[in-house]
Coordinates of C-alpha atoms and ligand atoms in Angstrom, one line a residue:
X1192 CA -42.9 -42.8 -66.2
X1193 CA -44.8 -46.5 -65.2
X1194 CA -42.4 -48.4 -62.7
X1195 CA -41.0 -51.5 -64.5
X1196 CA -40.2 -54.0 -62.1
X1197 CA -42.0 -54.9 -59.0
X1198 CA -42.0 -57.4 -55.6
X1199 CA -45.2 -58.1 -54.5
X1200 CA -44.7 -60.2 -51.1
X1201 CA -47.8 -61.4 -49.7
X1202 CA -48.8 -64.7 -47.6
X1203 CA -52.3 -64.7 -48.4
X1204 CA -51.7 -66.9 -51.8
X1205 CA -55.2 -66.1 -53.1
X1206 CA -54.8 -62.0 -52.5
X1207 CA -51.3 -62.2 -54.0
X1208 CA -52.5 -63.7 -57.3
X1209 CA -55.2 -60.9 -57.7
X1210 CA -53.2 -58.2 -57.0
X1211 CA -50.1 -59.4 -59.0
X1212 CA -52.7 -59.8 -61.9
X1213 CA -54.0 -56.8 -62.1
X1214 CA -50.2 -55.5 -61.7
X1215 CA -49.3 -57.4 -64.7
X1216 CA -52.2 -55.7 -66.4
X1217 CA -50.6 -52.7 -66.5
X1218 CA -46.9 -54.0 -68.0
X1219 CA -45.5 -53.8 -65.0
X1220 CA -43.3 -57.2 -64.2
X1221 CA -44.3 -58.3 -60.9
X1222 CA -42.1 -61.1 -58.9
X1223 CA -44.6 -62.7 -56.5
X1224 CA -43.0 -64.3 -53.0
X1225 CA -44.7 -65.5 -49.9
X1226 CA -41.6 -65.3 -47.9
X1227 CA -39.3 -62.8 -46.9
X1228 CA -36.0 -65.2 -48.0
X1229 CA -37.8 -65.0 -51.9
X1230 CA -37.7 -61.3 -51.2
X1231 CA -34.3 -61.7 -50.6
X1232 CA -33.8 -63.1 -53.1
X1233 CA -35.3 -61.2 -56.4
X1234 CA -33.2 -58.0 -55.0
X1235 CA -30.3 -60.5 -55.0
X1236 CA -30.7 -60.8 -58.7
X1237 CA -32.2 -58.3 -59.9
X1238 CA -33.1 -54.7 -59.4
X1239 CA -36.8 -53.4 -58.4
X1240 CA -38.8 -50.6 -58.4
X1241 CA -41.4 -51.0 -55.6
X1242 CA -41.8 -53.5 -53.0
X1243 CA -45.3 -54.1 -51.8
X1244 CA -45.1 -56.0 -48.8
X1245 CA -47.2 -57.9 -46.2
X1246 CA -46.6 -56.2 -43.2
X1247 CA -47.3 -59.8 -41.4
X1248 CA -44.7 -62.1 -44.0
X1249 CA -43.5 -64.8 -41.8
X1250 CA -40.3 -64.2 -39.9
X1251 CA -40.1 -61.1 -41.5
X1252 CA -39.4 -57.7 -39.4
X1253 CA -40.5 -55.4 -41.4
X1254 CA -38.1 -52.6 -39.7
X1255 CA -34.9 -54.8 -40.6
X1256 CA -36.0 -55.2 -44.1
X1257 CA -35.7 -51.6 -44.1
X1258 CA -32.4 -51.1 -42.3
X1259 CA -31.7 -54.2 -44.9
X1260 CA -32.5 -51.9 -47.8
X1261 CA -30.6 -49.0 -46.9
X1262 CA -27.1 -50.4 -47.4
X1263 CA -27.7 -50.9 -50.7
X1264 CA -27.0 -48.3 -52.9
X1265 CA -29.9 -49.2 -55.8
X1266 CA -33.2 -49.3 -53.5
X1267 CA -36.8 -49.7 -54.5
X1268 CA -39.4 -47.8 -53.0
X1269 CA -41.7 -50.0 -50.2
X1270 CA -45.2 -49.4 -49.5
X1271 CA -46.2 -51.9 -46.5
X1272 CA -49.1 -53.7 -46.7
X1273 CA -51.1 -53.5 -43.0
X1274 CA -53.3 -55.4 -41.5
X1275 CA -55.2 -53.8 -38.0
X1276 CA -51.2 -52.8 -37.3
X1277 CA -51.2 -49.9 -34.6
X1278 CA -50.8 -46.6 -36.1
X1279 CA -47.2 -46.0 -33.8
X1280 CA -46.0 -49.1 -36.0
X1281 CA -47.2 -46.9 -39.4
X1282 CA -45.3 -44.4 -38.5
X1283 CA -42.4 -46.2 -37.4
X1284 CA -42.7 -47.6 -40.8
X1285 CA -42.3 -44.1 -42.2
X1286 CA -39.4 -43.0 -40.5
X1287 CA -37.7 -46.2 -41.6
X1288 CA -38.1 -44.8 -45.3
X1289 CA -41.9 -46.3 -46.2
X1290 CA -43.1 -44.6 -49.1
X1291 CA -46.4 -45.2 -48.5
X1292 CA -48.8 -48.0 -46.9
X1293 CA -51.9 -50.1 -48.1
X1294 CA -54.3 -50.4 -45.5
X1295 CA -55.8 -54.7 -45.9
X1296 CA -58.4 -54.9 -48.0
X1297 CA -57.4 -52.0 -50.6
X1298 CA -59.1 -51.5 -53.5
X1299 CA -57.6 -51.7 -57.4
X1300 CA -57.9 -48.2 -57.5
X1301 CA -55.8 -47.9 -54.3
X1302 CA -53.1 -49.6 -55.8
X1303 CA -53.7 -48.0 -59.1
X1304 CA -52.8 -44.5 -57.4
X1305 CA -50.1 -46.1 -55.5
X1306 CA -48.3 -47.4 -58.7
X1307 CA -48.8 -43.9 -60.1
X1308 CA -46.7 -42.1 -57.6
X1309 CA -44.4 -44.5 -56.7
X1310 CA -43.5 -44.0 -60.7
X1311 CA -43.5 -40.7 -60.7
X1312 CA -41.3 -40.3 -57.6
X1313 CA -39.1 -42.9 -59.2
X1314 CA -38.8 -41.0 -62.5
X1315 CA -38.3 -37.5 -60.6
X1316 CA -35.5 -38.4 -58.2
X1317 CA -33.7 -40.0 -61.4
X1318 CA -33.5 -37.4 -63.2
X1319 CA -32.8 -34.9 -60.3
X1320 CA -29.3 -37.4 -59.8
X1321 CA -29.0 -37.1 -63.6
X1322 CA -29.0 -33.2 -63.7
X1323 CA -27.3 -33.0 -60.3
X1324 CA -24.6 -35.3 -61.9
X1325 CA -23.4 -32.6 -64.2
X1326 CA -25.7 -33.2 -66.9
X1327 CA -27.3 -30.0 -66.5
X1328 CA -26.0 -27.1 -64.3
X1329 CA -28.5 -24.6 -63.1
X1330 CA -27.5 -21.8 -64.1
X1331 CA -30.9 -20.6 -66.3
X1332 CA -29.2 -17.2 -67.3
X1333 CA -31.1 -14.4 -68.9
X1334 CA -30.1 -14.1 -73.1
X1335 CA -28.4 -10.5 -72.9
X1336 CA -28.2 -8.0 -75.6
X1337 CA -29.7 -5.1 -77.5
X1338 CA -28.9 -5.5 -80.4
X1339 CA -31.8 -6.7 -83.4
X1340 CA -30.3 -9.9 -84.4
X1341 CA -30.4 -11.1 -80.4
X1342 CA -34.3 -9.3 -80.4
X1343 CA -35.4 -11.6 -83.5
X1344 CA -33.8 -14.6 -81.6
X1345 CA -35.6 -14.1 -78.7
X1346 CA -38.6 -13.5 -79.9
X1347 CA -38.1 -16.5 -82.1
X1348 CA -37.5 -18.5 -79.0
X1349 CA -40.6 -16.8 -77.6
X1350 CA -43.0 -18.5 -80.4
X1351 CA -41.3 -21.7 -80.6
X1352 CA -40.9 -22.5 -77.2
X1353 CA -44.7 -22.8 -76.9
X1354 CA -44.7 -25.6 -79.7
X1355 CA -43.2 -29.6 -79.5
X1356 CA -41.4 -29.4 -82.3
X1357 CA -37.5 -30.2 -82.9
X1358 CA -35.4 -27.3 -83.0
X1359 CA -31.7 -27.1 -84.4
X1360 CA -29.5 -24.2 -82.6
X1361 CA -26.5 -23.3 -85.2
X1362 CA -24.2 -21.4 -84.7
X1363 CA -20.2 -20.6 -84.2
X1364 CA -18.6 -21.5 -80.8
X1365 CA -19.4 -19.3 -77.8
X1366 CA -22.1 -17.7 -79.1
X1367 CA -25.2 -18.6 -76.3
X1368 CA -26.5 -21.9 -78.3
X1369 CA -26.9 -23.5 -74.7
X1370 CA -28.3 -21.0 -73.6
X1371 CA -31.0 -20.4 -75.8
X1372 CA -31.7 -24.4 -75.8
X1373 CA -32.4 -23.9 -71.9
X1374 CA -34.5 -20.7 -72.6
X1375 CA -36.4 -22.7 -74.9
X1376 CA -37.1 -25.5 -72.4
X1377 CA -37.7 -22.9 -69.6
X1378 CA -40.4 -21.2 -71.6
X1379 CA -42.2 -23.7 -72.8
X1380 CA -45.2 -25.8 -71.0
X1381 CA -42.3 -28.6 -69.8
X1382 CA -40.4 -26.3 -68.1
X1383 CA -41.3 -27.9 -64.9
X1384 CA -39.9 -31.5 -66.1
X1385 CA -36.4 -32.4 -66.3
X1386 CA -34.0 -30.8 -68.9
X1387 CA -31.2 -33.1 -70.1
X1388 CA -28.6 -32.7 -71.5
X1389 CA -25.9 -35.0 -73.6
X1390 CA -22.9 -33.6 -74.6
X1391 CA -22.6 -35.7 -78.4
X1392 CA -18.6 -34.8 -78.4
X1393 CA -17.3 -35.6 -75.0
X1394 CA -18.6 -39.1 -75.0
X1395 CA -16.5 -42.2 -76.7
X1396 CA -18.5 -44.4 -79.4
X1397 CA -18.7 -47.3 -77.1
X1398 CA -20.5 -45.8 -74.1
X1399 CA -22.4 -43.2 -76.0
X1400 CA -25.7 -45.7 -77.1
X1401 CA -26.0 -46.6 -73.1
X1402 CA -25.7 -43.0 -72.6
X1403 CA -29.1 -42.4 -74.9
X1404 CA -30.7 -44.8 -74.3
X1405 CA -29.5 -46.5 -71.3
X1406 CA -28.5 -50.4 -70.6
X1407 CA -29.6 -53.5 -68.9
X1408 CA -27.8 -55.2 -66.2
X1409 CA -24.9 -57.3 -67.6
X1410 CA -25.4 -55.7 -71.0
X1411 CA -21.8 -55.2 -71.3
X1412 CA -18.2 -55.0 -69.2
X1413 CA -19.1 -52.8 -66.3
X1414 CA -22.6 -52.8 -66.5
X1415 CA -23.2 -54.0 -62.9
X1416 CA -26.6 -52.5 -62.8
X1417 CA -29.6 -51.6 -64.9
X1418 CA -29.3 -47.8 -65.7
X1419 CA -31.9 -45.3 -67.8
X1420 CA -30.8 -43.5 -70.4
X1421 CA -31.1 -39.6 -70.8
X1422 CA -33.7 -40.1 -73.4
X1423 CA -35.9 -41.6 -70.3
X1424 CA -34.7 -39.2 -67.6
X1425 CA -36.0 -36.8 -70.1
X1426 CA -39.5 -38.3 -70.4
X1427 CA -42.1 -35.4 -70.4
X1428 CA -39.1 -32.8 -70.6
X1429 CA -36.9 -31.6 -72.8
X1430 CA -33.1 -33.3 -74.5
X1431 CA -30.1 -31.2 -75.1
X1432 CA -28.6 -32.8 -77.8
X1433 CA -25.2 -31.4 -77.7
X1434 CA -22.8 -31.3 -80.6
X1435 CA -25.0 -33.3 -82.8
X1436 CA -22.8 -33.5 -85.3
X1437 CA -20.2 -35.6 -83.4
X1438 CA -22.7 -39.0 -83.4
X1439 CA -21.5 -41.3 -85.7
X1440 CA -23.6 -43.4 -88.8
X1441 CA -24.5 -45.6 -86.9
X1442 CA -26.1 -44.0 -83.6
X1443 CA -27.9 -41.6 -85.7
X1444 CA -29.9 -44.3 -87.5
X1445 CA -30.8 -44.9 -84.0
X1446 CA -31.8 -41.2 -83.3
X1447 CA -33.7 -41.3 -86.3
X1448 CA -35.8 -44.1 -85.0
X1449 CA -36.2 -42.3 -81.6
X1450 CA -37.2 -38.9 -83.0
X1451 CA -39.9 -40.7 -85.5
X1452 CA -41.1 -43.0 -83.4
X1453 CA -40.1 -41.9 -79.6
X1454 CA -39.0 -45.7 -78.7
X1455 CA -36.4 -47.4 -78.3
X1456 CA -34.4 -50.5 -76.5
X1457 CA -32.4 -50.0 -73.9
X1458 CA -28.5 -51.9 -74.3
X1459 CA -29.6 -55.4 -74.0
X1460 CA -32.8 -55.2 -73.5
X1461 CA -35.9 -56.5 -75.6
X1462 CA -38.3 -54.1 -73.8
X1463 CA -39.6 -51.0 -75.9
X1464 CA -39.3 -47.7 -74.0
X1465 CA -41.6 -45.4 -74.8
X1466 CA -41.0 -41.6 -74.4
X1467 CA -42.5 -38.2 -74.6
X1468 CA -39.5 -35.7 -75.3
X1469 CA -38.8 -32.4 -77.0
X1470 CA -35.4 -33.1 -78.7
X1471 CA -33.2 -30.0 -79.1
X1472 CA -29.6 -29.8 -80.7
X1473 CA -26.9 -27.7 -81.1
X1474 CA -24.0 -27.3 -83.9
X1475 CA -21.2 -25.4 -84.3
X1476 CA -20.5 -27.2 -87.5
X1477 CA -22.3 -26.4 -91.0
X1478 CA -24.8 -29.8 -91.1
X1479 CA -25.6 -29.4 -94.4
X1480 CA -22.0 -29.4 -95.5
X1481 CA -21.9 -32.7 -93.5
X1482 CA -24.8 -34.1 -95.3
X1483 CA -23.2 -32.8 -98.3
X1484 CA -19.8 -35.0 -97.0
X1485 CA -21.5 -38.1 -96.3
X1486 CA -20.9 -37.4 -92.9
X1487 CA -24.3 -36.8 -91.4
X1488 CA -27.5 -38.4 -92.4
X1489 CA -29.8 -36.2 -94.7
X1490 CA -33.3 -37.9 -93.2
X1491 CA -32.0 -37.0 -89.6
X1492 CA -30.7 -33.3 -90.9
X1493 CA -34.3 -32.6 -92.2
X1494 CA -36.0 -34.3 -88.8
X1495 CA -33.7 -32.3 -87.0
X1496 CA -33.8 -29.1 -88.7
X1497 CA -37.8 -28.7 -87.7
X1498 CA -37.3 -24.9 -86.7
X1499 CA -33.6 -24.3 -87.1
X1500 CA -32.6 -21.4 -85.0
X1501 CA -29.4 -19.7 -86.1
X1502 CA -27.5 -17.4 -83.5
X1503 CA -25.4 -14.9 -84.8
X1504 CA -22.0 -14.1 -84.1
X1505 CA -20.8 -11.1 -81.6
X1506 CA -18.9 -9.8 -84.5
X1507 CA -22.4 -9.5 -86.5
X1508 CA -23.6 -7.7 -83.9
X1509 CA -21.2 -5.4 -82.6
X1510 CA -24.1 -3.4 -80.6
X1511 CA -23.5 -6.2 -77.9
X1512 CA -20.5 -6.2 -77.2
X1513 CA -20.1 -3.2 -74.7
X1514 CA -23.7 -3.5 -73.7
X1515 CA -22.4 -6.9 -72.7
X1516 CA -19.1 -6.1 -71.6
X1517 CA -21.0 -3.9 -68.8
X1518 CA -23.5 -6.5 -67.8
X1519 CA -20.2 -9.1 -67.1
X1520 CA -18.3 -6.7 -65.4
X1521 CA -21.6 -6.2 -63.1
X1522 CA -22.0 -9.7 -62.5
X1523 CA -17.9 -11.1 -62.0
X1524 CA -17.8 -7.7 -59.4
X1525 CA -20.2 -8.9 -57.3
X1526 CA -18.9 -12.9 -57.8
X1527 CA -15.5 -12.2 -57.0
X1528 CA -16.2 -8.9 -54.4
X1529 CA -13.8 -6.6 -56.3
X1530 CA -14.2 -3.3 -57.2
X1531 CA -14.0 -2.6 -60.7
X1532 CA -16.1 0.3 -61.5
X1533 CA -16.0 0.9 -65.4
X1534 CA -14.1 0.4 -68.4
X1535 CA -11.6 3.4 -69.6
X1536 CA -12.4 4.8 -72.9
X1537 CA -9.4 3.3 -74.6
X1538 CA -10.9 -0.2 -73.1
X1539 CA -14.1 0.6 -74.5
X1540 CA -12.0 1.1 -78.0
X1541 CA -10.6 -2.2 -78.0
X1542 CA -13.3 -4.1 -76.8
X1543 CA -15.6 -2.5 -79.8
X1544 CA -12.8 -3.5 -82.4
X1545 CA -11.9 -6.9 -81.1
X1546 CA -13.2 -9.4 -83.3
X1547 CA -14.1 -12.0 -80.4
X1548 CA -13.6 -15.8 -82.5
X1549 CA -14.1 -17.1 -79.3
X1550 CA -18.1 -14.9 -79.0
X1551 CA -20.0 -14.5 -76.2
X1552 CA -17.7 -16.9 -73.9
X1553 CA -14.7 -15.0 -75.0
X1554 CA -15.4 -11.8 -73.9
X1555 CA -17.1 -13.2 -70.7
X1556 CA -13.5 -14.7 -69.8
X1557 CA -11.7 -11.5 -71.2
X1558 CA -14.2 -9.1 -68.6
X1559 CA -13.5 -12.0 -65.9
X1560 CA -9.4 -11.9 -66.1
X1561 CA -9.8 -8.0 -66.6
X1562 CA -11.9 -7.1 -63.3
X1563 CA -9.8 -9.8 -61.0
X1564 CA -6.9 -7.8 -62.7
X1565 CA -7.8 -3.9 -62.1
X1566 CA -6.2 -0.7 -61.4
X1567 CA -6.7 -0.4 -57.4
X1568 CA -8.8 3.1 -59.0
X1569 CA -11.3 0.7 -60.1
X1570 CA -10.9 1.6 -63.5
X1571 CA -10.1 -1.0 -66.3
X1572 CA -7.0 -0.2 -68.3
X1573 CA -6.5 -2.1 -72.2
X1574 CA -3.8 -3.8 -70.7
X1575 CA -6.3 -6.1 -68.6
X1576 CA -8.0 -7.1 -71.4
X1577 CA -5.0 -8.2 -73.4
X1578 CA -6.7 -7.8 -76.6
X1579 CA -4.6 -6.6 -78.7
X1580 CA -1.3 -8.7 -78.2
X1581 CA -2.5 -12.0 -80.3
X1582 CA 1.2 -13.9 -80.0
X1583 CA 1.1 -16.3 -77.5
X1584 CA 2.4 -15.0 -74.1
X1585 CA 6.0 -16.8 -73.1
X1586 CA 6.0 -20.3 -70.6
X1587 CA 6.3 -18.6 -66.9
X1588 CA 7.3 -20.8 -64.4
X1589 CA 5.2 -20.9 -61.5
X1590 CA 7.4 -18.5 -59.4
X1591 CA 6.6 -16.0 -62.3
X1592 CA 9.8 -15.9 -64.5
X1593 CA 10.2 -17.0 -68.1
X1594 CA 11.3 -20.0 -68.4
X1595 CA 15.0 -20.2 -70.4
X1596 CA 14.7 -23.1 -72.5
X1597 CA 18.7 -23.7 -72.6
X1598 CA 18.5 -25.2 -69.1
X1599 CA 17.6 -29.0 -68.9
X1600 CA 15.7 -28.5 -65.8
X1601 CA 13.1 -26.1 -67.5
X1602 CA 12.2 -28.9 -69.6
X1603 CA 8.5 -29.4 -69.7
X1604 CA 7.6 -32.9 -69.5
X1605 CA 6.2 -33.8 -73.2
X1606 CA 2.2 -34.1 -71.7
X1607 CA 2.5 -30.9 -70.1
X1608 CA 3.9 -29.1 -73.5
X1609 CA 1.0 -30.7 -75.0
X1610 CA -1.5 -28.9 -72.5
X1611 CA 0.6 -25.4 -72.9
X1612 CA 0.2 -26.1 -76.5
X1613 CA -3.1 -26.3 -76.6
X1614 CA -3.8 -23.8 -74.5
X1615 CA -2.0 -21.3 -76.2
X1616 CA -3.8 -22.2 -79.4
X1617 CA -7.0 -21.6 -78.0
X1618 CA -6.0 -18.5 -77.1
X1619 CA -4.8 -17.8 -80.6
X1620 CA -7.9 -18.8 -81.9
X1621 CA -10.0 -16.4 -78.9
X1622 CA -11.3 -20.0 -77.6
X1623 CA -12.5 -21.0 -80.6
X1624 CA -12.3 -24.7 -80.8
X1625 CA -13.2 -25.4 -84.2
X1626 CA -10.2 -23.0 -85.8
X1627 CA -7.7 -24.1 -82.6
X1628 CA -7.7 -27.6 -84.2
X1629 CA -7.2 -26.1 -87.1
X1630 CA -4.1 -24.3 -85.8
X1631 CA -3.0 -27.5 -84.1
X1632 CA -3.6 -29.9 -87.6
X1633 CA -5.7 -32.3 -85.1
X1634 CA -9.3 -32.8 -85.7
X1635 CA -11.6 -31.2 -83.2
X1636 CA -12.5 -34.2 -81.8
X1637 CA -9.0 -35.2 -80.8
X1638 CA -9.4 -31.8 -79.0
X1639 CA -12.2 -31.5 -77.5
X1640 CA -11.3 -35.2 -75.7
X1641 CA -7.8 -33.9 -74.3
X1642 CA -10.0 -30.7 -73.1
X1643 CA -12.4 -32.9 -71.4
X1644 CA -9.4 -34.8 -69.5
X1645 CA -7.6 -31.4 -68.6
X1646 CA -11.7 -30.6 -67.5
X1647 CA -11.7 -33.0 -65.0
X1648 CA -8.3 -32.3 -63.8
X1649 CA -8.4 -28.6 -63.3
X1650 CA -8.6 -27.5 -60.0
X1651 CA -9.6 -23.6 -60.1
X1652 CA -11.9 -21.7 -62.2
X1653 CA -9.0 -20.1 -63.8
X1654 CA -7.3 -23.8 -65.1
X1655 CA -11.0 -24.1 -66.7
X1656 CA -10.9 -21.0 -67.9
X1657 CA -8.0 -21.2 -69.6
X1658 CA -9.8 -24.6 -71.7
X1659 CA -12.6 -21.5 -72.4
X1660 CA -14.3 -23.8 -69.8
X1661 CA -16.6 -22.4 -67.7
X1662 CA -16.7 -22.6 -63.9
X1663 CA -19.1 -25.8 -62.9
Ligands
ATP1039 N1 -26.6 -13.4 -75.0 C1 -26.0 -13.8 -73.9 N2 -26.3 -13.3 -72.7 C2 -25.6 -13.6 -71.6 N3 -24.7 -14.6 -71.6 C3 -24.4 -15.2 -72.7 C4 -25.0 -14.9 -74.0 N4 -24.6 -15.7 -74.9 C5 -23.7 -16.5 -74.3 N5 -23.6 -16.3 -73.0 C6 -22.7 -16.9 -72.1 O1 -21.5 -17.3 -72.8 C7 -21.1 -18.6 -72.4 C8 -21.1 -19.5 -73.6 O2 -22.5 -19.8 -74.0 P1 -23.0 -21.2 -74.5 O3 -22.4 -22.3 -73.7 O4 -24.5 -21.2 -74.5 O5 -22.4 -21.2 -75.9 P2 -22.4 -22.3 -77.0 O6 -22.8 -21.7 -78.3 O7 -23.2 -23.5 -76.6 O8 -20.8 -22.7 -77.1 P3 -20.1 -24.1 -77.6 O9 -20.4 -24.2 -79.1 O10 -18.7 -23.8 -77.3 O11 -20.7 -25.2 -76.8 C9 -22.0 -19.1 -71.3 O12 -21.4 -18.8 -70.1 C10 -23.3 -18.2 -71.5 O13 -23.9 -18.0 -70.3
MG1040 MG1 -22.6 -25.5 -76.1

């Protein structure tokens, strides 16, 4: 990704005007200053990329500027320009967080390469903050399962990987549509750029255009600095658009655009962006009904809708589910160190005619809860499953005993009846969000917002769990 905005500080008037030129040459926006107080002042106002500078600017130690730099939290990249400077005072340079150095007189191809890397660099370490900010958790699992339908899917992901074009995952809640967008990325020729990902559902209307496509600085309320968007982070790599269905009218228009096109604006900005990125989404939510609705655009359905890739349900392929069932228990035995050797026969019976709305994720938590939860023989009885009993188990207090709702003091406090509510009606519907708002005569994005706030307030695996969350 080409650097944007640059200071090149430089006494020597006549060098500085050649080298900014041929800066400017390449879009970049340079900011020229011939002392260290105008360097001061650009970062004052602005943010930078890269800072070439003079290694002899007047009053200027070049070691403060860098002690200078590091208590801010937005820094550019410096690259010293030197001048017969001992080598000691290079390295020193380095340690102080140089990114490189120009030895005086450089050529335009030396600062050609320098601008190259320093861009690169700059583009890598943003979207390593992105992913390591939640956007993408590492987990690359494997796709499990035996059965045909899975076969056909992966071999499906097998050719398409291979190819750029848009791909639309469908398919019910829980059933690996995540997961198959990351094995599509990770098999593909981008699997060593970034893979980001933008959850469509979890994000209110006003934040989510910044989100895609990222802001300037005082573009709105709050937007203290300048900030890429996902789309940008993504450059070269592949976009997990999550939920597509979720955008509204108006921010697919502006997908549209992106996806024809690959350019954008950022919030508040005039600049194009241009991008190279494979866009993937996912849907548990019939589009075509949507289109049908007026609800979802029919231009960015068909744009969308490249390849579609439709992942079954467990119960279409029942073949899974013990084959699965096995290859969970495996994996939460050695997580949580508990010994859990195998599933009784009557266990095996329920699992293989449980219907599992909730999918893949479902019977994932369901193996979890049963192996924390087994005999001390190792063996796992049906009652650790808890398949079979679909009424919603009673309100225990937390020192285990059901609560008796005569007493005033066992009141639950009305946002904390809410969240048992809910919870209980995702467990009616085996996590199934779609059908829990059903249950609950909300529409699933009323939901899925109160699950993101009881998200960021759970504290153990098990609170996420009981959201159908997984463990971050
Ligand atoms: N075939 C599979 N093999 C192994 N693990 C799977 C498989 N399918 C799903 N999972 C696991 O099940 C959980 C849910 O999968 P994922 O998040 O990909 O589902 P999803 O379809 O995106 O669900 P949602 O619509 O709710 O977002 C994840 O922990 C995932 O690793
Ligand atoms: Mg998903």
């Amino acid at each position: 990704m080409p650097l944007e905005k640059v200071i090149l500080a430089e006494s020597d008037e006549n060098l500085r005007r050649t080298v900014a030129e041929f800066i400017r040459n390449k879009r970049i926006d340079v900011a020229e200053a011939g002392t260290i107080q105008d360097v001061y002042n650009y970062l004052g106002k602005d943010e930078f990329d890269l800072v070439f500078i003079d290694a002899k600017l007047p009053e200027c130690k070049l070691l403060d500027f860098f002690g200078d730099l590091n208590q801010r939290s937005e820094k550019p990249l410096v690259i010293p320009l030197v001048n017969g400077e001992p080598d000691t005072f290079v390295l020193e340079c380095f340690k102080a967080g140089a990114f490189d150095y120009l030895a005086k007189p450089f050529s335009r191809e030396q600062i050609e390469i320098a601008l190259h890397k320093a861009g690169n660099f700059n583009h890598i370490a943003k979207a390593n903050a992105a992913m390591a900010d939640g956007a993408v958790d590492d987990a690359d699992r494997e796709i499990l399962g035996e059965s045909s339908l899975i076969e056909e899917t992966r071999t499906l992901i097998k050719r398409v990987a291979q190819t750029q074009v848009t791909v639309l995952i469908q398919g019910e809640s829980g059933t690996g549509k995540e997961l198959v967008a990351r094995a599509l990325h990770s098999q593909s020729p981008r699997a060593q750029k970034p893979f980001i990902k933008i959850n469509c559902a979890a994000l209110p209307e006003t934040l989510i255009e910044s989100e895609f496509f990222g802001h300037e600085k005082g573009a709105f309320t709050g937007a203290v600095t300048k900030r890429q968007g996902r789309f940008e982070l993504a450059h070269e790599g592949s976009i997990l658009l999550d939920e597509i269905s979720e955008i509204s009218l108006a921010m697919q228009a502006k997908l549209l655009r992106v996806l024809q096109e690959q350019e954008f604006e950022r919030v508040g900005g005039s600049k194009t962006v241009k991008v190279n990125v494979r866009v993937i989404a996912t849907t548990n939510r019939n589009l075509e009904e949507s289109v049908e609705k007026g609800e979802f655009r029919q231009d960015l359905y068909f744009r969308l809708n490249v390849v579609p890739i439709y992942v079954p349900p467990l119960r279409e392929r029942t073949g899974d589910v013990l084959f699965l069932a096995e290859k969970f228990r495996k994996l939460f035995v050695r997580k949580h160190g508990v010994e859990a050797i195998e599933f009784s026969e009557d266990s095996c019976n329920c699992l293989k005619h449980h219907d599992f709305p909730g999918n893949v994720r479902e019977l994932q938590n369901v193996v979890e809860r049963a192996v924390i939860l087994c005999n001390p023989d190792g063996v796992i009885a049906p009652e650790q499953l808890n398949l079979t009993s679909k009424s919603p188990s009673p309100s225990v207090k937390p020192g285990g005993k059901p609560i008796d709702s005569t007493k005033a003091e066992c009141f639950l406090k009305l946002e904390d009846a809410e969240k048992e509510h809910i919870i209980r009606a995702l467990a009616e519907a085996g996590q199934h969000r779609a059908k829990a708002a059903k249950l609950l005569g909300v529409n699933i994005r009323t939901l899925r917002n109160k699950i993101a706030v009881y998200k960021k307030d759970a504290k153990t695996d098990e609170d996420l769990a009981k959201f159908g969350l997984d463990p971050e």
